[in-house]
């Protein structure tokens, strides 16, 4: 039996995307967005949604570029702070002691201490309502060497990403490996 | 030190969204999408991306409606199968023994056995490249009673959702609670 909860934004998991931008004065800013996700394989794109009231919104419209830095689980407090404070009022890098790095591909900064970074240029902007939806083309993915496995591929366990649960407003870690994709479901294929 | 991996769709976590639609003949279909996420709070919206080659694409364009059913961890094989087989060739509900339920709000079916369901109408369609991006307004969220806590709120631990890791092409469970959002980061606020 299912209970109706009404029109709400409840889905699990949502990511913890730390969006890096420069303001008009060239100062680096970061804000945390849980509304977003990959939206195209070719060209590789990621979507992020931000409210117009945010400092990041103006930066995105001006610079047409952003980065996404993924925090590891030991940086969840910093990522949470990036979603509380506004870059209009404070320098969030200074407040947390983290280091902005200028992307050499797009006009935006990323967080040096975070293990996985996407560098993106804005392709599409859609006003949906409270949030404005930005689609960015991913020009490069950069991963800390400690986040790579022995074959040089990114390792979820080494990167130790975090996720956000709307409704509960809580952060969770990544759980255990359950199954290989495009393989585990083949048991339902009819043979012969 | 970060290593550049090139332009790729690597971000953690991505969701496991089982998208339900009706075809022209009224037959229910489901496909699994990891490219998607919440994209607006008011109106509540979720974005999903599907390739034009999928059976779901035609259904979405025709019916302008879809559901999203979230599998719990004991249904990861079914969810994986929904991403392997095509509704053009097989009845995926029949193959897995799961039950389609007609939404009473939108022209689309959802999966009875999955613990959390969103019912959505298509608001916006954007052709991005290999994938077409659909923004759907969420008209209702329905949750199994076993997925609710004592106060009637959805519980991540009871719903036991799964997530997908691109690159590794693997499913993971939800990990442990790390911190409350909009609270844990306040340690970086300057007092006084």
CSV table of C-alpha atoms in Angstrom, one decimal:
chain,number,residue,atom,x,y,z
A,1,UNK,CA,0.0,0.0,0.0
A,2,UNK,CA,1.4,3.4,-1.0
A,3,UNK,CA,0.8,6.7,0.7
A,4,UNK,CA,0.6,9.9,-1.3
A,5,UNK,CA,2.9,12.6,-0.1
A,6,UNK,CA,2.0,15.3,-2.6
A,7,UNK,CA,4.2,17.2,-5.1
A,8,UNK,CA,7.7,17.1,-3.6
A,9,UNK,CA,11.3,16.8,-4.6
A,10,UNK,CA,12.0,13.4,-3.1
A,11,UNK,CA,14.4,11.1,-4.9
A,12,UNK,CA,17.4,9.1,-3.6
A,13,UNK,CA,20.2,9.6,-4.0
A,14,UNK,CA,21.0,13.1,-5.1
A,15,UNK,CA,24.6,14.2,-5.6
A,16,UNK,CA,26.6,16.8,-3.6
A,17,UNK,CA,27.9,19.0,-6.4
A,18,UNK,CA,30.1,21.8,-5.4
A,19,UNK,CA,29.8,24.4,-8.2
A,20,UNK,CA,32.8,26.7,-8.7
A,21,UNK,CA,32.5,30.1,-10.4
A,22,UNK,CA,34.3,33.5,-10.6
A,23,UNK,CA,32.4,36.7,-9.8
A,24,UNK,CA,32.7,39.9,-11.8
A,25,UNK,CA,35.7,40.9,-9.7
A,26,UNK,CA,37.4,37.6,-10.4
A,27,UNK,CA,36.9,36.2,-6.9
A,28,UNK,CA,36.4,32.5,-6.7
A,29,UNK,CA,33.1,31.2,-5.2
A,30,UNK,CA,31.6,27.8,-4.5
A,31,UNK,CA,28.1,26.7,-3.8
A,32,UNK,CA,26.7,23.2,-3.1
A,33,UNK,CA,23.9,21.9,-5.3
A,34,UNK,CA,22.0,18.7,-4.9
A,35,UNK,CA,19.7,19.4,-7.9
A,36,UNK,CA,21.7,18.1,-10.8
A,37,UNK,CA,23.1,15.1,-12.7
A,38,UNK,CA,24.6,13.9,-15.9
A,39,UNK,CA,22.3,14.6,-18.8
A,40,UNK,CA,24.0,13.6,-22.0
A,41,UNK,CA,26.8,11.1,-23.1
A,42,UNK,CA,27.8,12.8,-26.3
A,43,UNK,CA,28.8,15.6,-25.8
A,44,UNK,CA,29.2,14.7,-22.2
A,45,UNK,CA,27.0,17.1,-20.2
A,46,UNK,CA,26.0,17.7,-16.6
A,47,UNK,CA,23.0,19.7,-15.5
A,48,UNK,CA,22.9,21.9,-12.3
A,49,UNK,CA,20.0,24.0,-11.0
A,50,UNK,CA,20.5,27.1,-9.0
A,51,UNK,CA,18.1,29.8,-7.6
A,52,UNK,CA,18.3,33.2,-9.2
A,53,UNK,CA,18.9,34.7,-5.7
A,54,UNK,CA,22.3,32.9,-5.4
A,55,UNK,CA,25.6,34.7,-6.1
A,56,UNK,CA,26.5,31.7,-8.3
A,57,UNK,CA,23.5,32.5,-10.6
A,58,UNK,CA,25.0,35.9,-11.6
A,59,UNK,CA,28.4,34.4,-12.0
A,60,UNK,CA,27.1,31.6,-14.3
A,61,UNK,CA,25.2,34.1,-16.5
A,62,UNK,CA,28.3,36.3,-16.8
A,63,UNK,CA,31.1,33.8,-17.3
A,64,UNK,CA,29.1,30.9,-18.9
A,65,UNK,CA,31.4,28.5,-17.2
A,66,UNK,CA,31.6,26.4,-14.0
A,67,UNK,CA,33.4,23.5,-12.4
A,68,UNK,CA,31.9,20.7,-10.3
A,69,UNK,CA,34.1,19.5,-7.4
A,70,UNK,CA,33.0,16.3,-5.6
A,71,UNK,CA,33.8,16.3,-1.8
A,72,UNK,CA,35.0,13.1,-0.2
A,73,UNK,CA,33.3,12.0,3.0
A,74,UNK,CA,35.9,13.7,5.2
A,75,UNK,CA,34.9,17.1,3.6
A,76,UNK,CA,31.2,16.9,4.2
A,77,UNK,CA,31.2,19.8,6.7
A,78,UNK,CA,32.9,22.1,4.1
A,79,UNK,CA,30.4,21.0,1.4
A,80,UNK,CA,27.5,21.7,3.8
A,81,UNK,CA,28.9,25.2,4.6
A,82,UNK,CA,29.2,25.9,0.9
A,83,UNK,CA,25.4,25.4,0.8
A,84,UNK,CA,24.7,27.6,3.8
A,85,UNK,CA,26.8,30.8,3.3
A,86,UNK,CA,26.6,33.2,0.3
A,87,UNK,CA,29.6,34.3,-1.7
A,88,UNK,CA,28.0,37.8,-1.6
A,89,UNK,CA,28.9,37.9,2.1
A,90,UNK,CA,31.9,35.8,2.7
A,91,UNK,CA,34.9,34.2,1.0
A,92,UNK,CA,34.0,30.6,1.4
A,93,UNK,CA,37.5,29.4,0.5
A,94,UNK,CA,39.1,31.6,3.2
A,95,UNK,CA,36.5,30.5,5.7
A,96,UNK,CA,37.2,26.8,5.2
A,97,UNK,CA,40.9,27.0,4.4
A,98,UNK,CA,40.4,25.2,1.1
A,99,UNK,CA,42.3,26.2,-2.1
A,100,UNK,CA,40.8,27.6,-5.3
A,101,UNK,CA,42.6,26.4,-8.5
A,102,UNK,CA,42.0,28.2,-11.8
A,103,UNK,CA,40.9,25.8,-14.5
A,104,UNK,CA,43.0,26.0,-17.6
A,105,UNK,CA,40.0,25.0,-19.7
A,106,UNK,CA,37.1,27.1,-18.5
A,107,UNK,CA,36.8,30.4,-16.8
A,108,UNK,CA,36.0,29.0,-13.4
A,109,UNK,CA,37.9,27.7,-10.3
A,110,UNK,CA,37.7,24.3,-8.6
A,111,UNK,CA,38.5,23.0,-5.1
A,112,UNK,CA,42.0,21.5,-5.0
A,113,UNK,CA,41.3,19.4,-1.9
A,114,UNK,CA,38.3,17.6,-3.5
A,115,UNK,CA,39.1,14.3,-5.3
A,116,UNK,CA,37.1,14.6,-8.5
A,117,UNK,CA,36.6,17.7,-10.7
A,118,UNK,CA,34.6,18.4,-13.8
A,119,UNK,CA,35.3,21.5,-16.0
A,120,UNK,CA,32.3,22.7,-17.8
A,121,UNK,CA,31.1,25.4,-20.2
A,122,UNK,CA,27.4,26.5,-20.2
A,123,UNK,CA,25.5,25.2,-23.3
A,124,UNK,CA,21.9,25.8,-22.3
A,125,UNK,CA,19.9,27.8,-19.7
A,126,UNK,CA,16.3,27.1,-18.9
A,127,UNK,CA,14.2,29.1,-16.4
A,128,UNK,CA,12.0,26.4,-14.8
A,129,UNK,CA,10.6,28.3,-11.8
A,130,UNK,CA,12.3,28.8,-8.5
A,131,UNK,CA,15.4,27.2,-10.1
A,132,UNK,CA,17.3,28.0,-13.3
A,133,UNK,CA,18.6,24.9,-15.0
A,134,UNK,CA,22.1,25.1,-16.6
A,135,UNK,CA,23.4,22.4,-18.9
A,136,UNK,CA,27.2,22.4,-19.1
A,137,UNK,CA,29.4,20.5,-21.5
A,138,UNK,CA,32.1,18.6,-19.5
A,139,UNK,CA,35.4,19.4,-21.1
A,140,UNK,CA,37.5,17.4,-18.8
A,141,UNK,CA,37.4,15.2,-15.6
A,142,UNK,CA,40.3,15.4,-13.2
A,143,UNK,CA,40.9,12.9,-10.4
A,144,UNK,CA,43.3,12.9,-7.5
A,145,UNK,CA,45.9,10.1,-8.1
A,146,UNK,CA,44.8,8.6,-4.7
A,147,UNK,CA,41.3,8.3,-6.2
A,148,UNK,CA,42.5,6.1,-9.1
A,149,UNK,CA,42.8,2.3,-9.0
A,150,UNK,CA,45.9,0.3,-10.2
A,151,UNK,CA,44.8,0.6,-13.8
A,152,UNK,CA,44.3,4.3,-13.6
A,153,UNK,CA,40.5,4.3,-13.5
A,154,UNK,CA,38.5,6.3,-11.0
A,155,UNK,CA,37.6,4.2,-8.0
A,156,UNK,CA,34.4,4.9,-6.1
A,157,UNK,CA,35.8,3.4,-2.9
A,158,UNK,CA,38.9,5.5,-3.1
A,159,UNK,CA,37.1,8.7,-4.0
A,160,UNK,CA,34.5,8.1,-1.2
A,161,UNK,CA,31.8,10.4,-2.4
A,162,UNK,CA,28.9,11.6,-0.4
A,163,UNK,CA,25.2,11.9,-1.3
A,164,UNK,CA,22.3,13.9,-0.1
A,165,UNK,CA,18.9,12.7,0.9
A,166,UNK,CA,16.1,15.3,0.4
A,167,UNK,CA,13.3,15.2,3.0
A,168,UNK,CA,15.7,14.0,5.7
A,169,UNK,CA,18.1,16.8,4.7
A,170,UNK,CA,21.0,14.5,5.5
A,171,UNK,CA,24.3,13.3,4.0
A,172,UNK,CA,25.1,9.7,3.5
A,173,UNK,CA,28.2,7.8,2.5
A,174,UNK,CA,28.4,5.4,-0.4
A,175,UNK,CA,27.4,1.8,0.6
A,176,UNK,CA,28.7,-1.5,-0.5
A,177,UNK,CA,29.0,-2.8,-4.1
A,178,UNK,CA,25.8,-4.6,-5.0
A,179,UNK,CA,26.2,-5.8,-8.6
A,180,UNK,CA,27.7,-5.1,-12.0
A,181,UNK,CA,25.5,-3.2,-14.4
A,182,UNK,CA,24.5,-4.6,-17.8
A,183,UNK,CA,25.2,-8.0,-16.4
A,184,UNK,CA,23.3,-8.8,-13.2
A,185,UNK,CA,19.9,-8.4,-14.9
A,186,UNK,CA,20.6,-10.9,-17.7
A,187,UNK,CA,19.0,-13.6,-15.6
A,188,UNK,CA,15.6,-12.3,-16.9
A,189,UNK,CA,16.5,-12.8,-20.5
A,190,UNK,CA,14.7,-15.7,-22.1
A,191,UNK,CA,17.2,-18.2,-23.6
A,192,UNK,CA,16.7,-19.8,-26.9
B,1,UNK,CA,48.2,15.8,-8.0
B,2,UNK,CA,45.2,15.3,-10.3
B,3,UNK,CA,45.2,13.2,-13.5
B,4,UNK,CA,43.2,14.4,-16.5
B,5,UNK,CA,40.8,11.7,-17.8
B,6,UNK,CA,39.3,13.6,-20.7
B,7,UNK,CA,35.7,14.6,-21.4
B,8,UNK,CA,33.7,11.8,-19.7
B,9,UNK,CA,30.4,11.4,-17.8
B,10,UNK,CA,31.9,10.5,-14.4
B,11,UNK,CA,30.1,11.7,-11.3
B,12,UNK,CA,29.1,9.9,-8.1
B,13,UNK,CA,26.5,9.0,-7.2
B,14,UNK,CA,24.0,8.9,-10.1
B,15,UNK,CA,20.5,7.6,-9.4
B,16,UNK,CA,18.7,4.5,-10.7
B,17,UNK,CA,15.6,5.9,-12.2
B,18,UNK,CA,13.1,3.4,-13.6
B,19,UNK,CA,11.1,5.4,-16.1
B,20,UNK,CA,7.6,4.2,-16.8
B,21,UNK,CA,5.6,5.0,-20.0
B,22,UNK,CA,2.8,3.7,-22.2
B,23,UNK,CA,3.4,3.0,-25.9
B,24,UNK,CA,1.0,3.8,-28.7
B,25,UNK,CA,-0.9,0.6,-28.1
B,26,UNK,CA,-1.2,1.3,-24.4
B,27,UNK,CA,1.3,-1.3,-23.3
B,28,UNK,CA,3.4,-0.4,-20.2
B,29,UNK,CA,7.1,-0.1,-20.5
B,30,UNK,CA,10.0,0.7,-18.2
B,31,UNK,CA,13.6,1.7,-18.8
B,32,UNK,CA,16.3,2.5,-16.4
B,33,UNK,CA,18.1,5.9,-16.6
B,34,UNK,CA,21.1,7.0,-14.5
B,35,UNK,CA,21.2,10.3,-16.3
B,36,UNK,CA,18.8,12.5,-14.4
B,37,UNK,CA,18.0,14.3,-11.1
B,38,UNK,CA,15.8,16.8,-9.4
B,39,UNK,CA,16.0,20.2,-11.3
B,40,UNK,CA,13.6,22.6,-9.6
B,41,UNK,CA,11.9,23.0,-6.2
B,42,UNK,CA,8.9,25.1,-7.3
B,43,UNK,CA,7.3,23.6,-9.3
B,44,UNK,CA,8.9,20.4,-8.2
B,45,UNK,CA,10.6,18.9,-11.3
B,46,UNK,CA,12.9,16.0,-12.2
B,47,UNK,CA,15.0,15.7,-15.4
B,48,UNK,CA,15.7,12.5,-17.2
B,49,UNK,CA,17.7,11.9,-20.3
B,50,UNK,CA,17.0,9.2,-22.9
B,51,UNK,CA,18.5,8.3,-26.3
B,52,UNK,CA,16.3,8.8,-29.3
B,53,UNK,CA,16.8,5.1,-30.2
B,54,UNK,CA,15.0,3.9,-27.1
B,55,UNK,CA,11.4,2.8,-27.1
B,56,UNK,CA,10.8,5.1,-24.2
B,57,UNK,CA,11.7,8.2,-26.2
B,58,UNK,CA,8.8,7.7,-28.6
B,59,UNK,CA,6.4,7.0,-25.7
B,60,UNK,CA,7.5,10.2,-24.0
B,61,UNK,CA,7.0,12.3,-27.1
B,62,UNK,CA,3.6,10.8,-27.7
B,63,UNK,CA,2.2,10.8,-24.1
B,64,UNK,CA,4.1,13.7,-22.6
B,65,UNK,CA,4.0,11.8,-19.3
B,66,UNK,CA,6.1,9.4,-17.3
B,67,UNK,CA,6.7,8.0,-13.8
B,68,UNK,CA,9.9,7.3,-12.0
B,69,UNK,CA,10.0,4.2,-9.7
B,70,UNK,CA,13.0,3.8,-7.4
B,71,UNK,CA,14.0,0.2,-6.9
B,72,UNK,CA,15.1,-1.0,-3.4
B,73,UNK,CA,18.3,-2.9,-3.1
B,74,UNK,CA,16.6,-6.3,-3.4
B,75,UNK,CA,15.3,-5.3,-6.9
B,76,UNK,CA,18.7,-4.3,-8.4
B,77,UNK,CA,18.6,-7.2,-10.9
B,78,UNK,CA,15.2,-6.2,-12.2
B,79,UNK,CA,16.3,-2.5,-12.5
B,80,UNK,CA,19.4,-3.7,-14.4
B,81,UNK,CA,17.3,-5.7,-16.8
B,82,UNK,CA,15.2,-2.7,-17.5
B,83,UNK,CA,18.3,-1.0,-18.8
B,84,UNK,CA,19.4,-3.9,-21.0
B,85,UNK,CA,16.2,-5.1,-22.8
B,86,UNK,CA,14.1,-2.9,-25.1
B,87,UNK,CA,10.3,-2.6,-24.8
B,88,UNK,CA,10.3,-2.9,-28.6
B,89,UNK,CA,11.2,-6.6,-28.2
B,90,UNK,CA,9.9,-7.7,-24.9
B,91,UNK,CA,7.3,-7.1,-22.2
B,92,UNK,CA,9.7,-6.2,-19.3
B,93,UNK,CA,7.0,-6.5,-16.7
B,94,UNK,CA,6.1,-10.0,-17.8
B,95,UNK,CA,9.8,-11.0,-18.0
B,96,UNK,CA,10.4,-9.9,-14.4
B,97,UNK,CA,7.0,-10.7,-12.9
B,98,UNK,CA,6.6,-7.2,-11.7
B,99,UNK,CA,3.3,-5.4,-11.8
B,100,UNK,CA,2.4,-2.2,-13.8
B,101,UNK,CA,0.0,0.2,-12.1
B,102,UNK,CA,-1.8,2.9,-14.0
B,103,UNK,CA,-1.2,6.3,-12.5
B,104,UNK,CA,-4.4,8.2,-11.7
B,105,UNK,CA,-2.6,11.5,-12.3
B,106,UNK,CA,-0.6,11.1,-15.5
B,107,UNK,CA,-0.8,8.9,-18.6
B,108,UNK,CA,1.9,6.5,-17.5
B,109,UNK,CA,2.4,3.3,-15.4
B,110,UNK,CA,4.6,2.7,-12.4
B,111,UNK,CA,6.1,-0.4,-10.7
B,112,UNK,CA,4.0,-1.6,-7.9
B,113,UNK,CA,6.8,-3.5,-6.1
B,114,UNK,CA,9.2,-0.5,-6.0
B,115,UNK,CA,9.0,1.6,-2.8
B,116,UNK,CA,9.0,5.1,-4.1
B,117,UNK,CA,7.2,6.5,-7.2
B,118,UNK,CA,7.1,10.0,-8.8
B,119,UNK,CA,4.3,10.8,-11.3
B,120,UNK,CA,5.3,13.4,-13.8
B,121,UNK,CA,4.1,15.4,-16.8
B,122,UNK,CA,6.6,16.6,-19.4
B,123,UNK,CA,7.3,20.3,-19.3
B,124,UNK,CA,10.3,20.8,-21.5
B,125,UNK,CA,12.2,18.7,-24.1
B,126,UNK,CA,15.8,19.7,-25.1
B,127,UNK,CA,17.9,17.8,-27.7
B,128,UNK,CA,21.4,17.8,-26.3
B,129,UNK,CA,23.2,15.3,-28.6
B,130,UNK,CA,23.0,11.6,-28.1
B,131,UNK,CA,20.5,12.1,-25.3
B,132,UNK,CA,17.3,14.1,-25.3
B,133,UNK,CA,16.6,15.8,-22.0
B,134,UNK,CA,13.1,15.8,-20.5
B,135,UNK,CA,12.1,18.0,-17.6
B,136,UNK,CA,9.0,16.6,-15.9
B,137,UNK,CA,6.8,18.3,-13.3
B,138,UNK,CA,6.4,16.0,-10.3
B,139,UNK,CA,2.6,15.9,-9.5
B,140,UNK,CA,2.8,13.4,-6.7
B,141,UNK,CA,5.3,11.2,-4.7
B,142,UNK,CA,3.9,7.9,-3.5
B,143,UNK,CA,5.8,5.8,-0.9
B,144,UNK,CA,5.2,2.3,0.4
B,145,UNK,CA,4.0,2.3,4.0
B,146,UNK,CA,7.0,0.2,4.9
B,147,UNK,CA,9.2,3.0,3.5
B,148,UNK,CA,7.8,5.6,6.0
B,149,UNK,CA,9.1,6.3,9.5
B,150,UNK,CA,7.0,6.5,12.6
B,151,UNK,CA,6.1,10.1,11.7
B,152,UNK,CA,5.0,9.3,8.2
B,153,UNK,CA,8.1,10.7,6.5
B,154,UNK,CA,10.0,8.8,3.8
B,155,UNK,CA,13.0,7.0,5.4
B,156,UNK,CA,16.1,6.4,3.3
B,157,UNK,CA,17.0,3.4,5.4
B,158,UNK,CA,13.6,1.8,5.0
B,159,UNK,CA,13.4,2.5,1.3
B,160,UNK,CA,17.0,1.2,0.8
B,161,UNK,CA,17.6,2.9,-2.6
B,162,UNK,CA,20.4,2.0,-5.0
B,163,UNK,CA,22.8,4.1,-6.9
B,164,UNK,CA,24.9,3.7,-10.0
B,165,UNK,CA,28.6,4.5,-10.5
B,166,UNK,CA,29.5,5.4,-14.1
B,167,UNK,CA,32.9,4.2,-15.2
B,168,UNK,CA,32.8,1.2,-13.0
B,169,UNK,CA,29.3,0.4,-14.3
B,170,UNK,CA,28.3,-0.9,-10.9
B,171,UNK,CA,25.4,-0.5,-8.5
B,172,UNK,CA,26.1,0.4,-4.9
B,173,UNK,CA,23.9,0.6,-1.8
B,174,UNK,CA,23.3,3.6,0.3
B,175,UNK,CA,26.0,4.0,3.0
B,176,UNK,CA,25.7,5.2,6.6
B,177,UNK,CA,24.3,8.6,7.8
B,178,UNK,CA,27.2,11.1,7.9
B,179,UNK,CA,25.7,14.4,9.0
B,180,UNK,CA,22.7,16.7,9.0
B,181,UNK,CA,22.6,19.2,6.2
B,182,UNK,CA,22.4,23.0,6.8
B,183,UNK,CA,23.8,22.2,10.3
B,184,UNK,CA,27.1,20.3,10.1
B,185,UNK,CA,28.8,23.1,8.2
B,186,UNK,CA,28.0,25.9,10.6
B,187,UNK,CA,31.3,25.3,12.3
B,188,UNK,CA,32.9,27.5,9.6
B,189,UNK,CA,30.7,30.4,10.4
B,190,UNK,CA,32.5,33.3,12.0
B,191,UNK,CA,30.9,34.1,15.4
B,192,UNK,CA,30.4,37.7,16.5
